[in-house]
Coordinates of C-alpha atoms in Angstrom, one line a residue:
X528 CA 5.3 -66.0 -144.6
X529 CA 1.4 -65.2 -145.4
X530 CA 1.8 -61.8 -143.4
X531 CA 5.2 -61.1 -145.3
X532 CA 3.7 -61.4 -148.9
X533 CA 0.5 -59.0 -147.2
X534 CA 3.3 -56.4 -146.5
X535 CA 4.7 -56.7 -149.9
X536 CA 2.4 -56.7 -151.8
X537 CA 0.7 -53.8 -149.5
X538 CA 4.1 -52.1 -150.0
X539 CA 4.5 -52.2 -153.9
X540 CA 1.0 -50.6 -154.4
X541 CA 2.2 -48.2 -152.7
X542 CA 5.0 -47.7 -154.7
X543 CA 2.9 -47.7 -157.5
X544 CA 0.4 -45.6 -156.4
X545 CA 3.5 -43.0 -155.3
X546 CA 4.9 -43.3 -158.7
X547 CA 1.6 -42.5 -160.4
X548 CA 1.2 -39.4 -158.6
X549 CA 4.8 -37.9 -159.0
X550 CA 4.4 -38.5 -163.2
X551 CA 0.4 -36.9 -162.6
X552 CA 1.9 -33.5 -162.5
X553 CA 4.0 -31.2 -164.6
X554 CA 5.7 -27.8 -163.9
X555 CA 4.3 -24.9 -162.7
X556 CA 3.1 -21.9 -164.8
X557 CA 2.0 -18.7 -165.0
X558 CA 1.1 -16.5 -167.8
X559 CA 0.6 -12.7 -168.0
X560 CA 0.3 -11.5 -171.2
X561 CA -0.3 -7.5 -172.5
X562 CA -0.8 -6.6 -176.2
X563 CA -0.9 -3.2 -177.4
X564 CA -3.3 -2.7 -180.0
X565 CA -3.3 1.3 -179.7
X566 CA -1.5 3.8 -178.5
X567 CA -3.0 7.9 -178.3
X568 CA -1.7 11.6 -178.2
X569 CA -0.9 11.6 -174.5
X570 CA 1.2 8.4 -175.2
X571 CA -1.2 6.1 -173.6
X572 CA -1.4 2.6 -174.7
X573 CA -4.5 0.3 -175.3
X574 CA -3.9 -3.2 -174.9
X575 CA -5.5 -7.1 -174.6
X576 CA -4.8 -9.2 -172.1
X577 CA -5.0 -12.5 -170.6
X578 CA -3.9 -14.4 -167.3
X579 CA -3.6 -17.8 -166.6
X580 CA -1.9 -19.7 -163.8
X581 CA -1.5 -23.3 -162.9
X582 CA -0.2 -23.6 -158.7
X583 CA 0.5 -27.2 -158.5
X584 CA 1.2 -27.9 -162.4
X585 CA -1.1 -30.0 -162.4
X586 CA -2.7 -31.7 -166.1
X587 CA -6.4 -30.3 -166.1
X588 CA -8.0 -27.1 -167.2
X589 CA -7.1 -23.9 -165.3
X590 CA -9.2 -20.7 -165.2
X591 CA -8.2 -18.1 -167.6
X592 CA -8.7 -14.0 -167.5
X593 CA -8.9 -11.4 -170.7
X594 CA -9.3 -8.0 -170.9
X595 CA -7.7 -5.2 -171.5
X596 CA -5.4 -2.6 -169.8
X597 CA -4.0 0.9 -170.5
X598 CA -0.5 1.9 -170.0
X599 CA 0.3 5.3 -169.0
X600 CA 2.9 7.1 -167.4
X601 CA 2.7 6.0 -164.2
X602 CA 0.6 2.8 -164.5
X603 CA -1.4 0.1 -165.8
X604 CA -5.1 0.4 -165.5
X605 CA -6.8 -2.9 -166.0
X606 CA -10.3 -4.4 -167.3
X607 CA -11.1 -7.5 -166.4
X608 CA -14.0 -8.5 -169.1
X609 CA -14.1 -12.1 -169.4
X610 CA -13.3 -15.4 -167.3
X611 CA -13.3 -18.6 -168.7
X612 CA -13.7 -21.0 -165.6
X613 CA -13.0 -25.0 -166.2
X614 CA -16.2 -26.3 -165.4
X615 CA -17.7 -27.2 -167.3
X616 CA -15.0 -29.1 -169.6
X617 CA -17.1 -28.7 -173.2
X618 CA -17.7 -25.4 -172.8
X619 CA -14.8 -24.5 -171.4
X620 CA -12.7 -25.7 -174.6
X621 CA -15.3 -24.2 -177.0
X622 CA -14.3 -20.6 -174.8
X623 CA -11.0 -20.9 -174.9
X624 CA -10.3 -21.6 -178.4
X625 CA -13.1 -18.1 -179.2
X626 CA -11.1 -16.2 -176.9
X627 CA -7.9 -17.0 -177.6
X628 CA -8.7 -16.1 -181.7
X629 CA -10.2 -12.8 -180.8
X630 CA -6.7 -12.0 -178.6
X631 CA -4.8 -12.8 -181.3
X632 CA -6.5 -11.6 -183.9
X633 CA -5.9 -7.7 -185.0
X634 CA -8.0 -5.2 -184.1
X635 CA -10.6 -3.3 -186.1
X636 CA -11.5 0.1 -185.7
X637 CA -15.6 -1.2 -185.3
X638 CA -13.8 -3.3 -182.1
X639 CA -12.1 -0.4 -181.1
X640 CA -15.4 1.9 -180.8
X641 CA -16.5 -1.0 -178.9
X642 CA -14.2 -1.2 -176.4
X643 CA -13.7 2.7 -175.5
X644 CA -17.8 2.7 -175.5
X645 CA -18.6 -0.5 -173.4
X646 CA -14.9 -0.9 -171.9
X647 CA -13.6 2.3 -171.2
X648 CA -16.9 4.3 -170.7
X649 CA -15.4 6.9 -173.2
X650 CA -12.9 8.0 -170.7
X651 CA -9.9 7.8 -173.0
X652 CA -9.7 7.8 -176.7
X653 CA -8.1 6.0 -179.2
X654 CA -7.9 5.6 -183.0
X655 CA -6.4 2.6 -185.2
X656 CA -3.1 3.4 -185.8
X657 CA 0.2 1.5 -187.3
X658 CA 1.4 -0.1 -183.5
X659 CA 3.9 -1.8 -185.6
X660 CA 5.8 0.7 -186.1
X661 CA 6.7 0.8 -182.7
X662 CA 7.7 -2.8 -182.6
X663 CA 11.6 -3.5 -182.0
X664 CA 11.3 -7.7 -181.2
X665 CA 15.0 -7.9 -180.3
X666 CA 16.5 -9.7 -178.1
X667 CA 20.0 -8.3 -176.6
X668 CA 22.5 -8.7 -173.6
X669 CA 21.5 -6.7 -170.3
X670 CA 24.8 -4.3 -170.3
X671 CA 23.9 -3.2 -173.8
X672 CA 19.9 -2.5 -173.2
X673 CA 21.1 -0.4 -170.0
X674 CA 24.1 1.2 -172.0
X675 CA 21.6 1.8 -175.0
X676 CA 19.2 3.5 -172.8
X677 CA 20.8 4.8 -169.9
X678 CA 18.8 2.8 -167.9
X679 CA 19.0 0.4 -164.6
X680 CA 17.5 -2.4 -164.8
X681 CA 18.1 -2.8 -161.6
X682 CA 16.7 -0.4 -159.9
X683 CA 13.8 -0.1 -162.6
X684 CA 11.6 -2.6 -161.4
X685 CA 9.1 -3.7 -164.6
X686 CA 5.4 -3.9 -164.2
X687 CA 2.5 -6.4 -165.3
X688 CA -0.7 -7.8 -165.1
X689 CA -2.5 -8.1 -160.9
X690 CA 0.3 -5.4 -159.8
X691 CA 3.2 -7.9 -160.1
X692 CA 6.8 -6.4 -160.3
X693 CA 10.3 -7.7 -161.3
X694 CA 12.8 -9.9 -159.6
X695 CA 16.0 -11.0 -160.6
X696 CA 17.0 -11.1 -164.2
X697 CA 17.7 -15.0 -164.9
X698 CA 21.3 -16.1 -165.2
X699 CA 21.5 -16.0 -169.5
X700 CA 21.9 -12.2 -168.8
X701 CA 19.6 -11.0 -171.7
X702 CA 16.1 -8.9 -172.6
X703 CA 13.8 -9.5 -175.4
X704 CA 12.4 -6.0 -176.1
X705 CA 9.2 -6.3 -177.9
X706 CA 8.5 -2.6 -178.4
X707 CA 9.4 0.6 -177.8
X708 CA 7.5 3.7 -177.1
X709 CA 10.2 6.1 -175.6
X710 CA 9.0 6.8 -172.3
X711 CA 7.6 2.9 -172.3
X712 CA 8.8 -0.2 -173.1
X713 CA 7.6 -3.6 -173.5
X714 CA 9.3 -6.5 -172.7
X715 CA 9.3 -10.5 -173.0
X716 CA 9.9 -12.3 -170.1
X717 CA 10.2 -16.3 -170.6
X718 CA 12.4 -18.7 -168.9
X719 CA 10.2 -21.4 -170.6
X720 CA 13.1 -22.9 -173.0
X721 CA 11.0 -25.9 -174.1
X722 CA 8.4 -23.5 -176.0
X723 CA 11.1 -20.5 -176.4
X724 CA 12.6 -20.9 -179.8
X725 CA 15.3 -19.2 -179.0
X726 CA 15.9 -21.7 -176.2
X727 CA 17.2 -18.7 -173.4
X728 CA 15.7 -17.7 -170.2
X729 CA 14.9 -14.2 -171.5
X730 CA 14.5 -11.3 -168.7
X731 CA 13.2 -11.5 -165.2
X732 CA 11.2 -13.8 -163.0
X733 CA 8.3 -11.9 -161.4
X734 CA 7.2 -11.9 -157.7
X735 CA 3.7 -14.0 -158.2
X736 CA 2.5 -15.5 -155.5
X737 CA 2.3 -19.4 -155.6
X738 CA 0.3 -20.9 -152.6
X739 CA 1.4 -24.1 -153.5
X740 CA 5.0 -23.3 -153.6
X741 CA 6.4 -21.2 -150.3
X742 CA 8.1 -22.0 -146.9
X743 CA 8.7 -20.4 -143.5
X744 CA 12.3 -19.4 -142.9
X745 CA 13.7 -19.2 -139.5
X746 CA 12.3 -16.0 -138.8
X747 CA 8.9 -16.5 -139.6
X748 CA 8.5 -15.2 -142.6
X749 CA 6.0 -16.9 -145.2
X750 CA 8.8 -17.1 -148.0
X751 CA 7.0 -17.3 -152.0
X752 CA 9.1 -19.8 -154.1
X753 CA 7.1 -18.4 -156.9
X754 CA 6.5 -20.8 -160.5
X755 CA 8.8 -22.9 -162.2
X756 CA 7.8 -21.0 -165.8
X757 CA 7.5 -17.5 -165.5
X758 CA 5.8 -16.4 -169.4
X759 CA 5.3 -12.4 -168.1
X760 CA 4.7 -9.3 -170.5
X761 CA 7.2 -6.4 -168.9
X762 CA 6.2 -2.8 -169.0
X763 CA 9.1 -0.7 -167.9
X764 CA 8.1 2.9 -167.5
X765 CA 11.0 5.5 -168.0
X766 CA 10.9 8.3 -165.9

C-alpha cells in the first residue's frame, strides 16, 4: 500500500507539472510589418519596418528588428538599423516602447534627411510628400480585387520582410488593400481574429520558417508547418 500511494502521488505531480507546461505557452506568431512613409519620381517607396517572431509561443520577451526598406520595381531592399534583444528585461521594455513610438509616429522631413544621409548613403532620394493619398484601407473579396485589377493572385506571389513570399490565401476568401501605388500594392495579411477587428482571416499565410514547428514526410523532406498567426505586410508588384 506504501509503494501504491509513492506512485500516486509520484503520478499526480506529474500531471500537474504536465498541465502547467501545456497552459505556459500560447500561439505562435510572427510579425512583418512595412510602412511607407515616402514614395519618389521613379515610383520608389521609402518605408519603416519592424520584425518580430515568437517559434514556440512562448510568454517571455522576443527579439525585435526595425529599419527601413525601399520598394521598387522589382524588389525590396532592406536596412536593418536597430535590434532590440530581450536581455536584459528593463532595458529591453524601455527599447521597445522608444521604438515602437518612433515607428508609429509620422515622419518629418529633418528625419527624412536623416535617413537618406545615414541610412541610404544618399543613394536614392526622397522628399515629404502626402503618402496618404495613396491609401485605399479596403478590404474586399478575392474575385473582385483580381477582376478589379486584372490580376492573379495566384500566380502573383506577394513579397515581404527577410525574402518571404505568399502561400495560400486563407479560407474567408478576402484582401485588405492598404494602398495603392499602380504598379505596387500594399497589402494586410492577418489571420489573427482575436486582435483583427474585423474578426476575418484577411489574405495569405506566408512561407516563414518555424524551427519549432516542421516534420519529415515520407520522402524525406523537412516539411515547415509555419506559425499559427501570420500578421505580414504584402507588397505585390504588378508587372
Amino acid at each position: 500500500m506504501k509503494y501504491r500511494s509513492i506512485i500516486t502521488f509520484c503520478l499526480l505531480i506529474l500531471l500537474l507539472l504536465f498541465a502547467s507546461m501545456t497552459n505556459s505557452t500560447g500561439p505562435s506568431y510572427v510579425h512583418a510589418e512595412i510602412k511607407p512613409i515616402s514614395i519618389n519620381k521613379k515610383g520608389e517607396i521609402l518605408c519603416k519596418t519592424r520584425f518580430t517572431k515568437n517559434e514556440m509561443g512562448a510568454y517571455s520577451p522576443m527579439k525585435i528588428e526595425y529599419g527601413f526598406c525601399v520598394i521598387t520595381k522589382d524588389t525590396i531592399i532592406e536596412f536593418k538599423t536597430k535590434t532590440i534583444n530581450p536581455s536584459p528585461e528593463a532595458s529591453y521594455y524601455d527599447q521597445t516602447k522608444y521604438w515602437y513610438d518612433k515607428f508609429e509616429s509620422e515622419t518629418n522631413q529633418k528625419q527624412l534627411d536623416e535617413i537618406k544621409k545615414s541610412i541610404l548613403k544618399n543613394e536614392y532620394d526622397f522628399s515629404l510628400n502626402q503618402i496618404d493619398s495613396f491609401k485605399i484601407d479596403k478590404v474586399m473579396s478575392i474575385s473582385d480585387f483580381e477582376k478589379t485589377k486584372k490580376i492573379s493572385l495566384k500566380n502573383n506571389k506577394q513579397k515581404a520582410l527577410h525574402n518571404a513570399y505568399s502561400k495560400e490565401y486563407y479560407s474567408d476568401k478576402k484582401v485588405h488593400l492598404m494602398y495603392d501605388f499602380g504598379d505596387i500594392l500594399i497589402f494586410n495579411n492577418n489571420n489573427d481574429i482575436d486582435n483583427n477587428k474585423l474578426e476575418l482571416e484577411l489574405g495569405a499565410e506566408f512561407n516563414y520558417y518555424n524551427s519549432s514547428n516542421s516534420l519529415i514526410n515520407d520522402k524525406g523532406e523537412n516539411i515547415n508547418l509555419g506559425f499559427e498567426i501570420n500578421k505580414v505586410t504584402g507588397i505585390l508588384i504588378v508587372k
